[in-house]
C-alpha atoms as an extended CHARMM CRD file, in Angstrom:
* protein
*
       176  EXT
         1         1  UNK       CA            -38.7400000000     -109.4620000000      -60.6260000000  PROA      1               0.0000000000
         2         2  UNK       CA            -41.5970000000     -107.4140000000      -60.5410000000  PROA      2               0.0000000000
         3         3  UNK       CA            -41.5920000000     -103.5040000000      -60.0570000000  PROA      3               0.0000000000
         4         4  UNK       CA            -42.4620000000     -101.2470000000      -57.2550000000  PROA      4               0.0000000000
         5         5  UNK       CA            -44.8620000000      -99.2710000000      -58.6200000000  PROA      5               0.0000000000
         6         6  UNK       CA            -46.0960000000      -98.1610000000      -55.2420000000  PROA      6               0.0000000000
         7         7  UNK       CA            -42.3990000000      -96.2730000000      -55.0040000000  PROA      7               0.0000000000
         8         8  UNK       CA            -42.7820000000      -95.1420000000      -58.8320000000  PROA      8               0.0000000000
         9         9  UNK       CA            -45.6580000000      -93.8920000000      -58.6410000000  PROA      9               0.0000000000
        10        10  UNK       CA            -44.7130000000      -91.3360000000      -55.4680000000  PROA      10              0.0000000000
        11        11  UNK       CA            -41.1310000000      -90.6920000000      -56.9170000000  PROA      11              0.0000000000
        12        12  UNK       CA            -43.1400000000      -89.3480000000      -60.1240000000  PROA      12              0.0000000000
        13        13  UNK       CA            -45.7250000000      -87.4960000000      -57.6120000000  PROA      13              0.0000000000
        14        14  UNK       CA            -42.5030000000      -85.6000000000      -56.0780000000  PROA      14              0.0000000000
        15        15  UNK       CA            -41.3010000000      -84.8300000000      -59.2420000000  PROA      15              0.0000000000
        16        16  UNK       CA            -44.4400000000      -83.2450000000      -60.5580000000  PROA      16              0.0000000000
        17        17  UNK       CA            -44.7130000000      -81.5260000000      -57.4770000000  PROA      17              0.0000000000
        18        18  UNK       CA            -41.0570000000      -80.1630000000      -57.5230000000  PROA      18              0.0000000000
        19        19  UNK       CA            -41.4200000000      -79.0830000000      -61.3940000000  PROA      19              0.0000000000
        20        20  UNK       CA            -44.8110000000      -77.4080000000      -60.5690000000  PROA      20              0.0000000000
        21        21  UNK       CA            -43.0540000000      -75.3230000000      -57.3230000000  PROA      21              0.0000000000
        22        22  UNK       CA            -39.6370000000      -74.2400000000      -59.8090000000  PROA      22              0.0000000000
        23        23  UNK       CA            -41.7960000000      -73.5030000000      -63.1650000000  PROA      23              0.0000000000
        24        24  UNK       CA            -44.5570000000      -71.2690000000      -60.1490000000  PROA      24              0.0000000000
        25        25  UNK       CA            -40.9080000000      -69.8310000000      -58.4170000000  PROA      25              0.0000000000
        26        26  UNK       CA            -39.1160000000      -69.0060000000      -61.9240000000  PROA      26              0.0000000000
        27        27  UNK       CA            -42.3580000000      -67.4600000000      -64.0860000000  PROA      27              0.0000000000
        28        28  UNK       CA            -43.0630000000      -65.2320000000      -60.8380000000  PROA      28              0.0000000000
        29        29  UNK       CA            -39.5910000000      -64.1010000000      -60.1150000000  PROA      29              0.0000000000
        30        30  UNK       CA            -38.5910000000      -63.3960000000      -63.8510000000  PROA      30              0.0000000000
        31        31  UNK       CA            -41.1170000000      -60.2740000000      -63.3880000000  PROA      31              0.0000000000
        32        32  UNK       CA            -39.4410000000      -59.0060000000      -60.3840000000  PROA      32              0.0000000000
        33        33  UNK       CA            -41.0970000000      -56.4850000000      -58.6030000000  PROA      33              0.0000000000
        34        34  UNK       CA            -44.0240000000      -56.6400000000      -60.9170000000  PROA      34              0.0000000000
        35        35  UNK       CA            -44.9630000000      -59.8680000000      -59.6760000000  PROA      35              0.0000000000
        36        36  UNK       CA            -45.7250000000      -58.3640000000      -56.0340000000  PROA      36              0.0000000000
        37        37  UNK       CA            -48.2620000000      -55.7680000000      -54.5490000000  PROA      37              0.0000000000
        38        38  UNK       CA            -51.6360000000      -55.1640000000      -56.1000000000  PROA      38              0.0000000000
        39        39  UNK       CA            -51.0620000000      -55.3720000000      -59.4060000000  PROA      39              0.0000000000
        40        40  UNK       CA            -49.6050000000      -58.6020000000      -59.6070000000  PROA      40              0.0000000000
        41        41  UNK       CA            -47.7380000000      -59.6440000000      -63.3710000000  PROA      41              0.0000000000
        42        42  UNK       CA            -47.4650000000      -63.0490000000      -61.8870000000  PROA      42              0.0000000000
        43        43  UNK       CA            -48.7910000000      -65.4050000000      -64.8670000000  PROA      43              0.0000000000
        44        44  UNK       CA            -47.3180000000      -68.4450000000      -62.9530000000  PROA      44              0.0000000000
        45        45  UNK       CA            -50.6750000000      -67.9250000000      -61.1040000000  PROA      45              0.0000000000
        46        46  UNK       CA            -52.1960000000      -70.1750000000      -64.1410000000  PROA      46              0.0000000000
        47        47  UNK       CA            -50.5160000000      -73.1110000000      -62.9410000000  PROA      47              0.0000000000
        48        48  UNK       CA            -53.2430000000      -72.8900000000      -60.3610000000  PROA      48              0.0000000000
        49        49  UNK       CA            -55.8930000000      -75.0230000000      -62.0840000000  PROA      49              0.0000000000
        50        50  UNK       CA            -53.7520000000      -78.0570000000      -62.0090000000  PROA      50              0.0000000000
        51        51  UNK       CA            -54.1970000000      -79.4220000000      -58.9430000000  PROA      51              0.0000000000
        52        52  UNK       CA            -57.8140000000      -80.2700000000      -61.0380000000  PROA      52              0.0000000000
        53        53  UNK       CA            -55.5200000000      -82.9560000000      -62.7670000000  PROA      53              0.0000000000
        54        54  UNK       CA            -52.8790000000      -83.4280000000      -60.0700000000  PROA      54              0.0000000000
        55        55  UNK       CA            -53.3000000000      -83.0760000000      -56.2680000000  PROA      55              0.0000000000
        56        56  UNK       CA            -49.6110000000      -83.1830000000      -55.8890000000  PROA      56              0.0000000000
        57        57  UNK       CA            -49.6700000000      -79.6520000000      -57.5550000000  PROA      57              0.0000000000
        58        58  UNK       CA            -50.8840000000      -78.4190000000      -53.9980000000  PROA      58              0.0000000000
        59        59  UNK       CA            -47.7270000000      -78.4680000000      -52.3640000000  PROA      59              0.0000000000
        60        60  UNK       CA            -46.0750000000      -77.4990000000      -55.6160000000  PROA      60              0.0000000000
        61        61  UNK       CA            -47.7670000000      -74.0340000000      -55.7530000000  PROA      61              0.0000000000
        62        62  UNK       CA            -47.2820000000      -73.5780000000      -51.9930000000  PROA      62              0.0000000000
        63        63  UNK       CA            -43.4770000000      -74.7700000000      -52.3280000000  PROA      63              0.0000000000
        64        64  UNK       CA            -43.4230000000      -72.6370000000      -55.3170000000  PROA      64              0.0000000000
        65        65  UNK       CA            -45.0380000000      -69.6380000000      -54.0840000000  PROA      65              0.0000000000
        66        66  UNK       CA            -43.1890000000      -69.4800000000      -50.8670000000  PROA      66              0.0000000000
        67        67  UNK       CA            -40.1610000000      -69.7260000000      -52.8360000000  PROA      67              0.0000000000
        68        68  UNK       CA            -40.9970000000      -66.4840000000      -54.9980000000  PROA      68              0.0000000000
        69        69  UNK       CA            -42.3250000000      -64.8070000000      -51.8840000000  PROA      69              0.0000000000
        70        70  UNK       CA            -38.8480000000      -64.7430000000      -50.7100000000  PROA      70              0.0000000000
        71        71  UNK       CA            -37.7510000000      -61.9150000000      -52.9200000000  PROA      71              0.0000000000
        72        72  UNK       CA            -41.3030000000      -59.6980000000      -52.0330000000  PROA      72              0.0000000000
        73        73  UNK       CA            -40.9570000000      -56.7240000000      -50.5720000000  PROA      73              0.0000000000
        74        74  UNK       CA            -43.5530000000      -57.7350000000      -48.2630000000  PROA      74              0.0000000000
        75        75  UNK       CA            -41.5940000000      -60.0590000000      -46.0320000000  PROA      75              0.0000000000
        76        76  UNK       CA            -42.1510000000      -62.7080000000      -43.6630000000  PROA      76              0.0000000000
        77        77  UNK       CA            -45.9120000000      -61.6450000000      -44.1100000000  PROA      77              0.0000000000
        78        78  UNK       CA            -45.8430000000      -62.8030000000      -47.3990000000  PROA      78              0.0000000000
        79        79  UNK       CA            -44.2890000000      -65.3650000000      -47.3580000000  PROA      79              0.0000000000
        80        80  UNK       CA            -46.0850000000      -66.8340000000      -44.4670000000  PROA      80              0.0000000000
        81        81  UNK       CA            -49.3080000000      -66.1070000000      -45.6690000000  PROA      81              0.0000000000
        82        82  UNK       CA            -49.0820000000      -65.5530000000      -48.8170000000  PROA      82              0.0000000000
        83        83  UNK       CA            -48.0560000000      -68.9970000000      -49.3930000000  PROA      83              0.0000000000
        84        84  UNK       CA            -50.8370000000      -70.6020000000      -47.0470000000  PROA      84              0.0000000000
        85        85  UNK       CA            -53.1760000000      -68.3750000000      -49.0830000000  PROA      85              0.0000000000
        86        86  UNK       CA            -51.8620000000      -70.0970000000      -52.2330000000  PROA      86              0.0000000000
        87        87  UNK       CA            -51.8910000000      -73.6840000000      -50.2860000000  PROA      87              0.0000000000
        88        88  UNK       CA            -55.6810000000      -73.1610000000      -48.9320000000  PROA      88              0.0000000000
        89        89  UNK       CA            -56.6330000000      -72.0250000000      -52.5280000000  PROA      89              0.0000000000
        90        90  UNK       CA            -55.1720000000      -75.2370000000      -54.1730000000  PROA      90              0.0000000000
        91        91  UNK       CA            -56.7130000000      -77.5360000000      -52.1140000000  PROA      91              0.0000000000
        92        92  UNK       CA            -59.8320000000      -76.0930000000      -52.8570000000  PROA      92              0.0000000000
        93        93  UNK       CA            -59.0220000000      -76.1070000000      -56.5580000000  PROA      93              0.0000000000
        94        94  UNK       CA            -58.4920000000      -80.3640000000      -55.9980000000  PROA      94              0.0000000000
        95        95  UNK       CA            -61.7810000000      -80.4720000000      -54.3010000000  PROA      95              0.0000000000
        96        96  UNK       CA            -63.5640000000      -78.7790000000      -56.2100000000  PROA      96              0.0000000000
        97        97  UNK       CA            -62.2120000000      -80.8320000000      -59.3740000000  PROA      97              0.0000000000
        98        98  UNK       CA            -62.6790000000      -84.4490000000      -57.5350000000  PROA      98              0.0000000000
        99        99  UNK       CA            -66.4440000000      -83.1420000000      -57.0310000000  PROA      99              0.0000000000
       100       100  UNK       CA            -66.8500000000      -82.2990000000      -60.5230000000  PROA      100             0.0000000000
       101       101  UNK       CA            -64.8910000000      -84.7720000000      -62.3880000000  PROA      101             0.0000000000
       102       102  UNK       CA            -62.4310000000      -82.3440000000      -64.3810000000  PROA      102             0.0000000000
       103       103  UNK       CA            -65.3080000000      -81.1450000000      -66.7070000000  PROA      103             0.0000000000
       104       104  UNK       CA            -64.7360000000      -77.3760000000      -67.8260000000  PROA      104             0.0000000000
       105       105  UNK       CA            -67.0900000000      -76.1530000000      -64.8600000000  PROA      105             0.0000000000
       106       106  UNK       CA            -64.6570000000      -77.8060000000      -62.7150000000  PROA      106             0.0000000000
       107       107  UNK       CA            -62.0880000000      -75.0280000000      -64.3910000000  PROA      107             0.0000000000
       108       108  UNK       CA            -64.6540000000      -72.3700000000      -63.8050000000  PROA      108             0.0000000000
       109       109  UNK       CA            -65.4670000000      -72.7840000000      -60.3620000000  PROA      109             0.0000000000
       110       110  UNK       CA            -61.8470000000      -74.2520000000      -59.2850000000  PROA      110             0.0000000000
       111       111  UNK       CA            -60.2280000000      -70.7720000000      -60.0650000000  PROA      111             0.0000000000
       112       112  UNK       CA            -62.3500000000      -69.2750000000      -57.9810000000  PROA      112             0.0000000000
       113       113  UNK       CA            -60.2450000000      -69.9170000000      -54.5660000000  PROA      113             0.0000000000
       114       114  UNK       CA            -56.9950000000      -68.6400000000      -55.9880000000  PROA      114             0.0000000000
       115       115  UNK       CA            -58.7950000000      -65.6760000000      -57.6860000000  PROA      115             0.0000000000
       116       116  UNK       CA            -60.8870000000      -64.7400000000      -54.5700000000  PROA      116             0.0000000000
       117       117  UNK       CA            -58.4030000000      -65.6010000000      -51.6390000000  PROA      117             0.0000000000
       118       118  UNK       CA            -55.7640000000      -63.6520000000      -53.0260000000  PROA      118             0.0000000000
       119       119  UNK       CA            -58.0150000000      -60.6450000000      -53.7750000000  PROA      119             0.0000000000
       120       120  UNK       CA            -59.1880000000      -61.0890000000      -49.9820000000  PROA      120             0.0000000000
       121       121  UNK       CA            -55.9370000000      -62.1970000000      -48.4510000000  PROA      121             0.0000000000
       122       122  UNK       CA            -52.6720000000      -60.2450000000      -50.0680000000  PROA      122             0.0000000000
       123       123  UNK       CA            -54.1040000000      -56.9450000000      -49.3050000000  PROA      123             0.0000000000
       124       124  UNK       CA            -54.2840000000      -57.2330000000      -45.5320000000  PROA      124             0.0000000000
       125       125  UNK       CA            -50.2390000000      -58.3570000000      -45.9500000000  PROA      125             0.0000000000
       126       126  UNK       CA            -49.5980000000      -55.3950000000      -48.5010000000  PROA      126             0.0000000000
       127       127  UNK       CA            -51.1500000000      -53.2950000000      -45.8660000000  PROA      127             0.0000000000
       128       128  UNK       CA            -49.9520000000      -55.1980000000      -42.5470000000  PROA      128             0.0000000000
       129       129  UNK       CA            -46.1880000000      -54.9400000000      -44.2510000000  PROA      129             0.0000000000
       130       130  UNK       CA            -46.4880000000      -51.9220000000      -45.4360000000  PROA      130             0.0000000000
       131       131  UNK       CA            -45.6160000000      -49.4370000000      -42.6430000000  PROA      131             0.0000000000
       132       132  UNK       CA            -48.1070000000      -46.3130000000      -42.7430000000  PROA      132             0.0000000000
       133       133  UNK       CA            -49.9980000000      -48.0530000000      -45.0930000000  PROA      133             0.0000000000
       134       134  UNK       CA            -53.3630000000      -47.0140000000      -44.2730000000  PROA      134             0.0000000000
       135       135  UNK       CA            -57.0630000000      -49.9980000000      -44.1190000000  PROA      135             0.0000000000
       136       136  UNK       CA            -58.9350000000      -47.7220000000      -46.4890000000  PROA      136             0.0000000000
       137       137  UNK       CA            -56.8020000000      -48.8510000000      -49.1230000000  PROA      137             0.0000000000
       138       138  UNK       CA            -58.3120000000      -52.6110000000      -48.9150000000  PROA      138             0.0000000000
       139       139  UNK       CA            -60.8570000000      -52.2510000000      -51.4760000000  PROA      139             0.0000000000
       140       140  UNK       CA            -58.7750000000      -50.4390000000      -53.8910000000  PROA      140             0.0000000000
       141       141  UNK       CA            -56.0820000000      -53.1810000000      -53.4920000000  PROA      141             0.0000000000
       142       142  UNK       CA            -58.7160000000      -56.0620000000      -53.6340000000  PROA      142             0.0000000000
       143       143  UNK       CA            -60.1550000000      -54.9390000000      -56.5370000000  PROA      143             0.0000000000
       144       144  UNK       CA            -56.3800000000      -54.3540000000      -58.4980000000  PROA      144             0.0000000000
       145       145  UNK       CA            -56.2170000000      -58.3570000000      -57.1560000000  PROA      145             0.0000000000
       146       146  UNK       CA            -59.3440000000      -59.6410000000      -58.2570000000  PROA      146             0.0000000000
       147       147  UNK       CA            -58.4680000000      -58.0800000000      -61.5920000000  PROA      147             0.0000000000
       148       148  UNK       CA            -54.8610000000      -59.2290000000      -62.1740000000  PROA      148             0.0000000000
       149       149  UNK       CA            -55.7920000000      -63.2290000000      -60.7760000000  PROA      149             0.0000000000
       150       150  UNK       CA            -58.3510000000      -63.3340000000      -62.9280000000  PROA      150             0.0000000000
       151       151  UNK       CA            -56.7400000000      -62.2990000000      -66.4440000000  PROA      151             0.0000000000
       152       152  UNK       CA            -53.9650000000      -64.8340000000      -64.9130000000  PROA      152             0.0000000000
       153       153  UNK       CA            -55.7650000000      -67.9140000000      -63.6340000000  PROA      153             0.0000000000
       154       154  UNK       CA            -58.8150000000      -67.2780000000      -66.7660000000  PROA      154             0.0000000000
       155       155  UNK       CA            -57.1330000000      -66.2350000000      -69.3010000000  PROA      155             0.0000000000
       156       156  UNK       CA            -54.3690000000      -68.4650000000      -69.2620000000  PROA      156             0.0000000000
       157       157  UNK       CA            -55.2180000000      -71.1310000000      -66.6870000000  PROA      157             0.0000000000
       158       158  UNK       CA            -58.5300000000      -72.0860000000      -68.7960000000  PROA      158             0.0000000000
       159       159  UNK       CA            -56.1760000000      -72.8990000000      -72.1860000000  PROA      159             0.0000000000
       160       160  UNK       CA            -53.6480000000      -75.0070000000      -69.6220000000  PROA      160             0.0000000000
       161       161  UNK       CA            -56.2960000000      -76.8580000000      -68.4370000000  PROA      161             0.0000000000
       162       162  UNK       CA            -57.7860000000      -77.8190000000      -72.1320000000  PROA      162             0.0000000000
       163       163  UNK       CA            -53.9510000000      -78.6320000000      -73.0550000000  PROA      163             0.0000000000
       164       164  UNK       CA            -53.5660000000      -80.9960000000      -69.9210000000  PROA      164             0.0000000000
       165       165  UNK       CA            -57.4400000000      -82.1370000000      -70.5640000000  PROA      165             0.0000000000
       166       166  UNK       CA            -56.2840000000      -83.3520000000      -73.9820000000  PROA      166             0.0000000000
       167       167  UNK       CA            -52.7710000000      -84.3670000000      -73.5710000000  PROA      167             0.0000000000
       168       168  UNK       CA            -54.4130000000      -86.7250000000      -70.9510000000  PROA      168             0.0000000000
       169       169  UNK       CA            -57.4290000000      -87.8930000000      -73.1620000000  PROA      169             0.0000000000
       170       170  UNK       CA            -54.9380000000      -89.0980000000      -76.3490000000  PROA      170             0.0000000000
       171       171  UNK       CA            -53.0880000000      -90.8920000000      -73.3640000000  PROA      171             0.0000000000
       172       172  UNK       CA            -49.9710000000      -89.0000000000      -72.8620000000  PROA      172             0.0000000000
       173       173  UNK       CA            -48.5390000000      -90.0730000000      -69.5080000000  PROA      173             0.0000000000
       174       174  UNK       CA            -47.2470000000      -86.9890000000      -67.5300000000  PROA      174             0.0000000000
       175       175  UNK       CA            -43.9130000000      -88.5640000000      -65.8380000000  PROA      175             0.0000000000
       176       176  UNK       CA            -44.7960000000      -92.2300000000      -65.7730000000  PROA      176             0.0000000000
């Protein structure tokens, strides 16, 4: 009898997926409150390079992230559009990878979207939830951003990607 491998193969998508959304949910909500507002401890955020490897990681990080928006301070503004942030940013990430073949430049360049969308994005919700929270604290908050989701998505999103990168050149099979 031969095997579905049509329904293997999206059974071990969903899985990936689902492990990507509780490891992005846990590591952010282990920080508590430090994982929210402009200076973000959220080192889940390195999980964000690997929708380079795996496109199923997309709805993972938005799963993930809406998940651990649920306990920000912030709201259905966060989680709303915080998450779609993280969603938009990930697919960008994939594209970005398909276009340049998951060299290291694809790294570079594909944590770019969740570094700069969340820079640009979370501070209009951190103000917009904020009550009395005044727009001339954008820049201050975007920069606090572009700092934190940098050191996380850089710093340790470029080692996860060289692990996966390797694991997957000595032929280690991720679920299959």
């Amino acid at each position: 009898m031969e095997k579905n491998t049509t329904k293997v193969s999206a059974t071990v998508r969903l899985a990936r997926a689902g492990i990507v959304a509780a490891l992005y949910a846990a590591l952010t909500m282990i920080f508590g409150a430090l994982a929210y507002g402009p200076l973000q401890i959220r080192p889940a955020e390195a999980l964000c390079i690997l929708p380079i490897f795996f496109p199923e990681a997309i709805p993972g990080l938005f799963v993930g992230c809406m998940l651990a928006n649920l306990l920000s301070g912030y709201g259905v503004y966060d989680i709303v559009f915080g998450s779609l942030i993280t969603l938009v940013a990930a697919f960008s990430t994939w594209a970005i990878g398909k276009a340049l073949k998951g060299n290291l430049l694809s790294a570079i360049l594909g944590g770019l979207p969740p570094v700069l969308f969340n820079a640009i994005g979370i501070p209009f919700i951190i103000i917009l939830a904020s009550p009395g929270e005044s727009f001339a604290a954008y820049w201050v908050y975007f920069a606090q951003l572009l700092l934190t989701e940098t050191i996380w998505v850089y710093v340790l999103g470029i080692p996860l990607y060289y692990a996966v990168r390797r694991m997957k050149n000595h032929g280690v099979k991720f679920m299959m």
